[in-house]
Every structure is written in C-alpha cells, then in structure tokens.
C-alpha cells in the first residue's frame, strides 16, 4: 500500500473566518521541564484553520479534566501568511507549543532541519493501545523515527445531491461504467454531473483517474519513475478531456460556494474530503439532502478500489518553551476519549478506530473503506513534491478552464518534475 501522508491545510481555504495576525505569546502553565513534573496548564496552539477554532477550544473541558491541559487557540485565515509566520517563529524563542502543519515534503523539510519534536514514544503507545494503525505512522516516519501526530484523517470521496439522484431515477454507482451511466443520464436531463474549479482544488479528479487506473502508475509519479508526458498519463488525461467534451463539469470559474451550489442543484456531485460534510451542513444540507460514496475504480480488474487519504498533522516545535506541554497534549489527542470528543465537535471519520463517530453516514463509510475491498493512497497534494504540486495545480486548473489537448499542460508539469528529480540525484 502506498504510504499514507496527508494534509487538510488546503481545505481551510474553503470557509475561513478572518483572524488578525498576532505573534506567539509566552507559554502558560508548567511545561514539565527541569523538575520532571507533569506537564499541565494552558497550551498555545496555532492553526491555519481559523474556522475550526471553536471546535478546537470546545475540547478544553475534556482535556482539562483528562490531563489538565487546555488550548489557547490562534487561528490564521491565510495559509501562506500562516506558513511564513510558523517558519519565522522557529528563529525566535517563541516557537509554538503546538501547531498544525502539512505532511509529505513540507513536514520532511522541518524534520531535516531539526525544527519539530520527535513523537516516536507517543506513536508506539498509540499503536500498542490500538488507537492507530502502523500504516498511518508511515506518513509521519523519517529515518525510522516519528514526528507530529495526526490531527485528523479524511477520505476523498464523492458527495451527491440525494433529491437530484431520486428525481432522475439514478442510484449510487458501484462500478466505473455505472458512474458514467449516472453522468450521462443526468446530463441528458439537463443536470451537470460534476463540480470542478480552476483554482486550488484542481487535482482530485486527476489523482483518482490515475490511481484507480493503475496504483503503480500513480506511485511512479511520486518517485519520478513515471513522467507526466508518458503515454499512460496522456491516456488518463484523455478520459478527463472526453468527460469535459461531454459537458459533465460545472463552470470552472464560478464564484458560488460549492456547498451552496450542490444544495441548489448547480451540479449533482462533488469530489472532496470527508471533512466537507461539515461545509454541506453549514450550507443548510442535512442527511436527507446529501449522501456520499467511494468513487469506483476506472480499472475493473483491480483487486481493491483505491481511495485517496489525507491526514493533517499537529506538531510541537523542538525549541518551544512549551515542548513538554505540547507533547503531553499530543499523547492525549491520540486517545479514543479525545478523538470521540473531537468528532463530536467537528465531525469526520476518525483515525482512532476506538473513537465514536457521531455521523452515522460517516461512520458507515469509514468502516466500509477500512475493509478489505479498498486500498488507500496518499492524496496528490502531499504525495508529490511541493514544487511539482504547485505547477500541477495551476496546469490542471488551466485545463479545466480551457479543456483541450492535454499534452501542453502535461509538458509544463514535466518540465518542473525533470528539474526537481535531477536535483535529487
């Protein structure tokens, strides 16, 4: 199975409240330092998910009772400003005791520079307790050691408008052919099948088409062994192009909130992480209005259906005055009690199988995908090197805005990939 790495960071760009940029404040509470005392007190927590601040702080009653640690949360609404702030803080004596980050290449850079605290003991305890799988640890492992802990886990699946499906007599598809039949039926009825955009979230259809055609082909892109201009990738892009020509995608330049657009029937389906259930509820949709399903594999001969997964980390700065406090909270965060409380506050599937998932549909989907019929792979955003991701997102967006011969778009991505992989030799 392809190693799990993830990040929900980009998801914060969907619905974030404005929060003023502020510097780190000093640590509160006992950090469990020189005297070896237990780490308790108020932990300064920084996140690029400003809209989630109430959810994080709602756990304070639980964490205060369990381990006598509470969060003082500062949320940032601009991902780029947040990243710059965190990196700058490492050069001061006010590095955050706890902060959200990104897995993949972004986390590796911090690990290589010795900027984040090791969490190997926390991971070993969590594995021994049955709180996490060893597979999940792979995306947090560098040179045999673990760093950070998972903030959450999300599967990238398909949400759909239930009334639209019912009105047009279509059911949830279980094969690729059935999915295409659904799209054709909806289009013939005047309903746009799929959501798309030209900015940021432009990669998810590409990742599914490639990984569910051949998981090894997708893996090859992560190592440079497969080129974006290889015939197999071009063939995948031509599937995407044909779907564009069929009129199956929404206006890539629309400024309408996609959750609102799904509610009002601008399109029937949207491919997003399971966390997006919260966005749909925020738009006024209930379980009667939307459903979700794992997207069938393009290749019917695969033994397992590939599903993209992301797992955003919470990290502790190595030189933080609150390092011990941050690590103590990280250990508690992995527990079933913590994850049950987090799921109740925020909703989504749970990385801890012992946690209770409040949403019955998410619980059912999580159980299904955790079964033997599915294979997890790292979401494109984390699986590929950052330099390549940046250009690929731009080019996929350009393709969505002006679909045509995919080769010019792929050549631009491969040019950056060639430079990147040459530097690694």
Coordinates of C-alpha atoms in Angstrom, one line a residue:
X1 CA 0.0 0.0 0.0
X2 CA 1.2 3.5 -0.8
X3 CA 2.5 5.2 2.4
X4 CA -0.1 7.4 4.0
X5 CA 0.7 11.1 4.1
X6 CA -1.8 14.0 4.2
X7 CA -2.9 17.4 5.0
X8 CA -6.2 19.1 5.4
X9 CA -4.5 22.5 5.3
X10 CA -5.7 23.4 1.9
X11 CA -9.2 22.6 2.9
X12 CA -9.1 25.6 5.3
X13 CA -9.2 27.9 2.2
X14 CA -12.9 27.0 1.6
X15 CA -14.5 28.7 4.5
X16 CA -12.2 30.6 6.9
X17 CA -13.2 33.5 9.1
X18 CA -10.8 36.4 9.2
X19 CA -8.4 36.4 12.2
X20 CA -5.8 39.1 12.9
X21 CA -2.2 38.0 12.6
X22 CA -0.5 38.0 16.0
X23 CA 2.8 36.9 17.4
X24 CA 3.4 34.0 19.7
X25 CA 2.8 34.7 23.3
X26 CA 4.7 33.2 26.1
X27 CA 3.8 29.7 27.4
X28 CA 1.4 29.4 30.3
X29 CA 1.4 26.6 32.8
X30 CA 4.0 24.1 33.9
X31 CA 5.9 22.7 30.9
X32 CA 7.1 19.6 32.8
X33 CA 10.7 20.7 32.4
X34 CA 13.7 20.6 34.7
X35 CA 11.9 19.2 37.7
X36 CA 10.4 16.4 35.7
X37 CA 6.9 17.4 36.8
X38 CA 3.8 16.5 34.9
X39 CA 3.1 18.9 32.1
X40 CA -0.2 20.8 32.8
X41 CA -1.5 24.2 32.0
X42 CA -2.6 26.4 29.1
X43 CA -1.0 25.4 25.7
X44 CA -0.6 28.0 23.0
X45 CA -1.9 26.4 19.8
X46 CA -1.6 27.9 16.3
X47 CA -3.5 26.8 13.3
X48 CA -4.2 27.7 9.7
X49 CA -7.8 26.5 10.2
X50 CA -9.3 29.7 11.7
X51 CA -12.9 28.5 11.2
X52 CA -12.1 25.4 13.4
X53 CA -11.1 27.5 16.4
X54 CA -14.4 27.0 18.3
X55 CA -14.1 23.2 17.6
X56 CA -10.6 23.0 19.0
X57 CA -11.4 25.1 22.1
X58 CA -14.6 23.1 22.7
X59 CA -12.3 20.2 23.8
X60 CA -10.9 22.2 26.7
X61 CA -13.4 20.8 29.2
X62 CA -12.5 17.3 28.2
X63 CA -8.7 17.8 28.0
X64 CA -8.8 19.9 31.2
X65 CA -10.5 17.0 33.0
X66 CA -8.4 14.3 31.5
X67 CA -4.9 15.7 31.5
X68 CA -5.3 19.2 33.0
X69 CA -4.3 20.9 29.7
X70 CA -6.3 23.5 27.8
X71 CA -5.7 25.2 24.5
X72 CA -5.4 28.9 23.8
X73 CA -6.0 28.9 20.0
X74 CA -4.9 31.4 17.5
X75 CA -6.3 30.9 14.0
X76 CA -5.0 32.2 10.7
X77 CA -7.2 32.7 7.7
X78 CA -4.4 33.0 5.1
X79 CA -2.4 29.8 4.6
X80 CA 0.6 31.5 3.1
X81 CA 0.9 34.0 5.9
X82 CA 0.5 31.2 8.4
X83 CA 3.3 29.2 6.9
X84 CA 5.6 32.2 6.8
X85 CA 4.7 33.0 10.5
X86 CA 5.4 29.5 11.7
X87 CA 8.8 29.3 9.8
X88 CA 9.8 32.7 11.2
X89 CA 8.9 31.6 14.8
X90 CA 11.5 28.9 14.6
X91 CA 14.2 31.6 14.6
X92 CA 12.9 33.1 17.8
X93 CA 12.5 31.9 21.4
X94 CA 8.7 31.9 21.0
X95 CA 8.1 28.8 18.8
X96 CA 4.6 27.4 19.3
X97 CA 4.0 24.7 21.7
X98 CA 1.5 23.1 19.3
X99 CA 0.7 24.0 15.7
X100 CA -0.9 22.4 12.6
X101 CA 1.2 21.7 9.6
X102 CA 1.3 19.6 6.4
X103 CA 2.6 16.1 5.8
X104 CA 4.8 15.0 2.9
X105 CA 7.6 17.2 1.7
X106 CA 6.6 20.1 3.9
X107 CA 7.0 18.1 7.1
X108 CA 10.2 16.4 5.9
X109 CA 11.8 19.9 5.5
X110 CA 11.1 20.7 9.1
X111 CA 12.3 17.3 10.3
X112 CA 15.5 17.6 8.2
X113 CA 16.2 21.0 9.9
X114 CA 15.5 19.6 13.4
X115 CA 12.6 22.0 14.0
X116 CA 9.9 19.6 15.2
X117 CA 9.9 17.4 18.3
X118 CA 10.1 13.6 17.9
X119 CA 7.0 11.7 18.8
X120 CA 8.1 8.0 18.5
X121 CA 7.1 7.1 22.0
X122 CA 3.7 8.6 21.5
X123 CA 3.2 6.6 18.3
X124 CA 4.4 3.4 19.9
X125 CA 1.9 3.8 22.8
X126 CA -0.9 4.6 20.3
X127 CA -0.1 1.5 18.2
X128 CA 0.1 -0.7 21.3
X129 CA -3.2 0.6 22.6
X130 CA -4.9 0.0 19.2
X131 CA -5.5 3.8 18.7
X132 CA -3.9 3.9 15.3
X133 CA -2.6 1.5 12.6
X134 CA 1.0 1.1 11.8
X135 CA 0.2 2.1 8.2
X136 CA -0.8 5.6 9.4
X137 CA 2.6 6.0 11.1
X138 CA 4.3 5.7 7.7
X139 CA 3.5 9.2 6.7
X140 CA 5.0 10.5 9.9
X141 CA 8.1 8.5 9.8
X142 CA 11.5 9.8 8.8
X143 CA 14.7 7.8 9.2
X144 CA 12.9 5.4 11.4
X145 CA 11.5 8.0 13.8
X146 CA 8.1 9.6 14.1
X147 CA 7.3 13.3 14.2
X148 CA 4.0 15.1 15.0
X149 CA 0.7 13.2 15.4
X150 CA -2.4 13.2 13.1
X151 CA -4.9 16.0 13.6
X152 CA -7.5 14.2 11.5
X153 CA -7.9 11.8 8.7
X154 CA -10.1 12.3 5.6
X155 CA -11.0 10.1 2.7
X156 CA -11.5 11.8 -0.7
X157 CA -14.9 10.5 -1.9
X158 CA -18.0 11.7 -3.8
X159 CA -20.8 13.7 -2.2
X160 CA -24.1 13.8 -4.1
X161 CA -27.4 15.6 -4.0
X162 CA -30.0 12.9 -3.0
X163 CA -33.1 14.7 -4.4
X164 CA -31.4 15.1 -7.8
X165 CA -30.5 11.4 -7.9
X166 CA -34.1 10.4 -6.9
X167 CA -35.7 12.8 -9.3
X168 CA -33.7 11.3 -12.2
X169 CA -34.0 7.7 -11.2
X170 CA -30.3 7.1 -10.6
X171 CA -28.7 5.1 -7.8
X172 CA -25.3 5.2 -6.2
X173 CA -22.9 3.6 -8.6
X174 CA -20.6 0.7 -7.7
X175 CA -18.6 0.4 -10.9
X176 CA -17.0 3.0 -13.3
X177 CA -19.4 2.1 -16.0
X178 CA -22.3 2.7 -13.7
X179 CA -20.9 6.1 -12.7
X180 CA -20.6 7.0 -16.4
X181 CA -24.2 6.0 -16.9
X182 CA -25.3 8.2 -14.0
X183 CA -23.4 11.1 -15.5
X184 CA -24.9 10.5 -18.9
X185 CA -28.5 10.3 -17.5
X186 CA -28.1 13.5 -15.5
X187 CA -26.6 15.4 -18.4
X188 CA -29.4 14.2 -20.7
X189 CA -31.9 15.6 -18.1
X190 CA -30.2 19.0 -18.1
X191 CA -28.2 18.4 -14.8
X192 CA -24.5 19.0 -14.7
X193 CA -23.0 15.9 -13.2
X194 CA -19.7 17.1 -11.5
X195 CA -18.2 20.1 -9.8
X196 CA -14.9 21.5 -10.9
X197 CA -12.8 24.6 -10.3
X198 CA -9.8 26.3 -11.9
X199 CA -8.1 27.2 -8.6
X200 CA -6.6 25.2 -5.7
X201 CA -8.7 22.0 -5.7
X202 CA -8.0 21.0 -9.2
X203 CA -6.1 17.8 -8.6
X204 CA -8.6 15.4 -7.2
X205 CA -10.1 14.0 -10.4
X206 CA -6.6 13.5 -11.9
X207 CA -5.4 11.6 -8.8
X208 CA -8.5 9.3 -8.9
X209 CA -8.2 8.7 -12.7
X210 CA -4.5 7.8 -12.4
X211 CA -4.6 5.8 -9.1
X212 CA -7.7 3.8 -10.0
X213 CA -6.4 3.0 -13.4
X214 CA -3.1 1.7 -12.1
X215 CA -1.9 2.3 -8.5
X216 CA 1.7 1.7 -9.6
X217 CA 1.4 4.4 -12.2
X218 CA 0.4 6.9 -9.5
X219 CA 3.3 5.7 -7.3
X220 CA 5.6 6.2 -10.2
X221 CA 4.7 9.9 -10.3
X222 CA 5.7 10.2 -6.6
X223 CA 9.2 9.0 -7.3
X224 CA 9.8 10.4 -10.8
X225 CA 9.9 6.9 -12.4
X226 CA 6.7 7.9 -14.3
X227 CA 6.6 11.1 -16.4
X228 CA 3.5 13.2 -16.8
X229 CA 4.1 13.0 -20.5
X230 CA 4.2 9.2 -20.6
X231 CA 1.5 7.6 -22.8
X232 CA -0.3 6.1 -19.9
X233 CA -0.8 9.5 -18.2
X234 CA -1.8 11.1 -21.5
X235 CA -4.5 8.3 -21.9
X236 CA -5.8 9.2 -18.4
X237 CA -6.0 12.9 -19.3
X238 CA -7.9 12.0 -22.5
X239 CA -10.5 10.3 -20.3
X240 CA -10.8 13.6 -18.4
X241 CA -10.9 15.5 -21.7
X242 CA -13.7 13.3 -23.1
X243 CA -15.8 14.0 -19.9
X244 CA -15.2 17.7 -20.5
X245 CA -16.4 17.3 -24.0
X246 CA -19.5 15.5 -22.8
X247 CA -20.3 18.6 -20.7
X248 CA -20.1 16.8 -17.4
X249 CA -18.3 19.5 -15.4
X250 CA -19.6 22.8 -13.9
X251 CA -18.2 26.2 -14.8
X252 CA -14.6 26.2 -13.6
X253 CA -14.7 30.0 -13.0
X254 CA -17.8 30.0 -10.8
X255 CA -17.6 32.1 -7.6
X256 CA -20.5 30.4 -5.9
X257 CA -19.6 28.5 -2.8
X258 CA -19.6 24.8 -4.0
X259 CA -21.6 23.7 -1.0
X260 CA -24.3 26.1 -1.8
X261 CA -24.1 25.2 -5.5
X262 CA -24.6 21.5 -4.7
X263 CA -27.6 22.4 -2.5
X264 CA -29.2 24.4 -5.2
X265 CA -28.6 21.8 -7.9
X266 CA -25.9 23.6 -10.0
X267 CA -24.3 20.2 -10.2
X268 CA -25.1 16.7 -8.8
X269 CA -21.8 15.5 -7.4
X270 CA -18.6 16.9 -5.8
X271 CA -15.4 15.0 -5.2
X272 CA -14.0 16.2 -1.8
X273 CA -12.6 15.0 1.5
X274 CA -15.0 13.6 4.1
X275 CA -14.4 16.8 6.1
X276 CA -16.6 18.5 3.6
X277 CA -19.7 17.1 5.2
X278 CA -19.4 20.0 7.7
X279 CA -19.4 22.5 4.8
X280 CA -22.6 21.0 3.4
X281 CA -24.3 21.1 6.8
X282 CA -23.1 24.7 7.1
X283 CA -24.9 25.4 3.8
X284 CA -28.1 24.0 5.2
X285 CA -28.0 20.5 3.8
X286 CA -29.0 17.5 6.0
X287 CA -28.6 13.8 5.7
X288 CA -31.8 13.8 3.7
X289 CA -30.2 16.2 1.2
X290 CA -26.8 14.7 0.6
X291 CA -25.1 11.3 0.6
X292 CA -21.6 10.0 -0.1
X293 CA -19.8 7.1 -1.7
X294 CA -16.4 5.8 -2.5
X295 CA -15.7 6.5 -6.2
X296 CA -15.5 3.3 -8.2
X297 CA -12.2 2.4 -9.9
X298 CA -11.6 3.1 -13.6
X299 CA -10.0 -0.2 -14.0
X300 CA -12.5 -3.0 -13.1
X301 CA -9.7 -5.6 -12.9
X302 CA -8.1 -4.1 -9.7
X303 CA -8.5 -6.3 -6.7
X304 CA -9.1 -3.2 -4.5
X305 CA -10.7 0.2 -5.1
X306 CA -8.1 3.0 -4.5
X307 CA -9.2 5.8 -2.2
X308 CA -7.2 9.0 -1.6
X309 CA -6.5 9.7 2.0
X310 CA -5.1 12.7 3.9
X311 CA -4.0 13.1 7.5
X312 CA -3.2 16.6 8.7
X313 CA -0.6 16.7 11.5
X314 CA -0.3 18.6 14.8
X315 CA 3.3 19.3 15.6
X316 CA 5.4 20.5 18.5
X317 CA 8.4 22.8 17.9
X318 CA 11.6 21.3 19.1
X319 CA 12.8 24.6 20.7
X320 CA 9.5 25.7 22.2
X321 CA 9.3 26.6 25.9
X322 CA 6.1 24.5 25.9
X323 CA 7.6 21.4 24.3
X324 CA 6.7 19.1 27.1
X325 CA 3.2 20.5 27.4
X326 CA 2.7 20.1 23.6
X327 CA 3.9 16.5 23.7
X328 CA 1.6 15.7 26.6
X329 CA -1.4 17.1 24.8
X330 CA -0.3 15.2 21.6
X331 CA -0.4 11.9 23.5
X332 CA -3.8 12.7 24.9
X333 CA -5.0 13.7 21.4
X334 CA -4.4 10.2 20.1
X335 CA -6.7 8.6 22.7
X336 CA -10.2 7.3 22.0
X337 CA -11.7 9.8 24.5
X338 CA -10.0 12.8 22.8
X339 CA -11.0 11.6 19.3
X340 CA -14.6 10.9 20.4
X341 CA -14.8 14.5 21.7
X342 CA -13.1 15.9 18.6
X343 CA -15.5 14.0 16.3
X344 CA -18.5 15.3 18.3
X345 CA -17.2 18.8 17.9
X346 CA -16.1 18.8 14.3
X347 CA -17.3 15.6 12.6
X348 CA -15.5 13.4 10.1
X349 CA -14.2 9.9 10.0
X350 CA -11.8 9.0 12.9
X351 CA -8.2 7.8 12.7
X352 CA -8.7 6.1 16.1
X353 CA -10.9 3.0 15.5
X354 CA -12.0 3.1 19.2
X355 CA -13.5 6.6 18.9
X356 CA -17.2 7.1 18.4
X357 CA -18.2 8.8 15.2
X358 CA -21.2 10.9 15.6
X359 CA -22.4 11.0 12.0
X360 CA -23.9 7.6 11.1
X361 CA -23.2 8.0 7.4
X362 CA -19.5 8.9 8.0
X363 CA -19.2 6.0 10.5
X364 CA -20.6 3.6 7.9
X365 CA -18.4 5.0 5.1
X366 CA -15.3 4.8 7.3
X367 CA -16.0 1.2 8.2
X368 CA -16.5 0.3 4.6
X369 CA -13.3 1.9 3.4
X370 CA -11.3 0.4 6.2
X371 CA -12.4 -3.0 4.9
X372 CA -10.6 -5.4 2.6
X373 CA -12.1 -4.1 -0.6
X374 CA -10.3 -0.7 -0.6
X375 CA -6.7 0.4 -0.9
X376 CA -5.6 3.8 0.5
X377 CA -3.2 6.1 -1.3
X378 CA -1.7 9.5 -0.5
X379 CA -3.6 12.5 -1.7
X380 CA -1.8 14.2 -4.6
X381 CA -1.2 17.4 -2.6
X382 CA 1.1 15.5 -0.2
X383 CA 2.3 12.6 -2.3
X384 CA 4.1 14.7 -4.8
X385 CA 7.0 17.1 -4.2
X386 CA 5.8 20.6 -3.4
X387 CA 7.4 22.2 -6.4
X388 CA 5.6 19.8 -8.7
X389 CA 2.3 20.2 -6.9
X390 CA 2.3 23.9 -7.3
X391 CA 2.7 23.8 -11.0
X392 CA 0.4 20.8 -11.5
X393 CA -2.4 22.5 -9.6
X394 CA -2.1 25.6 -11.9
X395 CA -2.0 23.4 -15.0
X396 CA -5.0 21.3 -14.0
X397 CA -6.8 24.5 -13.3
X398 CA -5.9 25.8 -16.8
X399 CA -7.1 22.5 -18.3
X400 CA -10.4 22.8 -16.5
X401 CA -10.8 26.4 -17.7
X402 CA -9.8 25.6 -21.3
X403 CA -10.0 21.8 -21.9
X404 CA -8.2 20.6 -25.0
X405 CA -5.1 18.6 -26.0
X406 CA -3.6 17.7 -22.6
X407 CA 0.0 17.5 -23.8
X408 CA 0.9 21.2 -23.4
X409 CA -0.4 21.2 -19.8
X410 CA 1.5 17.9 -19.0
X411 CA 4.7 19.2 -20.6
X412 CA 4.7 22.2 -18.3
X413 CA 4.3 20.0 -15.3
X414 CA 7.0 17.6 -16.5
X415 CA 9.5 20.4 -17.1
X416 CA 9.3 21.2 -13.4
X417 CA 9.4 17.5 -12.5
X418 CA 12.6 17.0 -14.6
X419 CA 14.3 19.8 -12.8
X420 CA 13.2 18.6 -9.4
X421 CA 14.2 14.9 -9.8
X422 CA 17.6 16.0 -11.4
X423 CA 18.4 17.9 -8.2
X424 CA 17.7 14.8 -6.2
X425 CA 20.3 12.7 -8.0

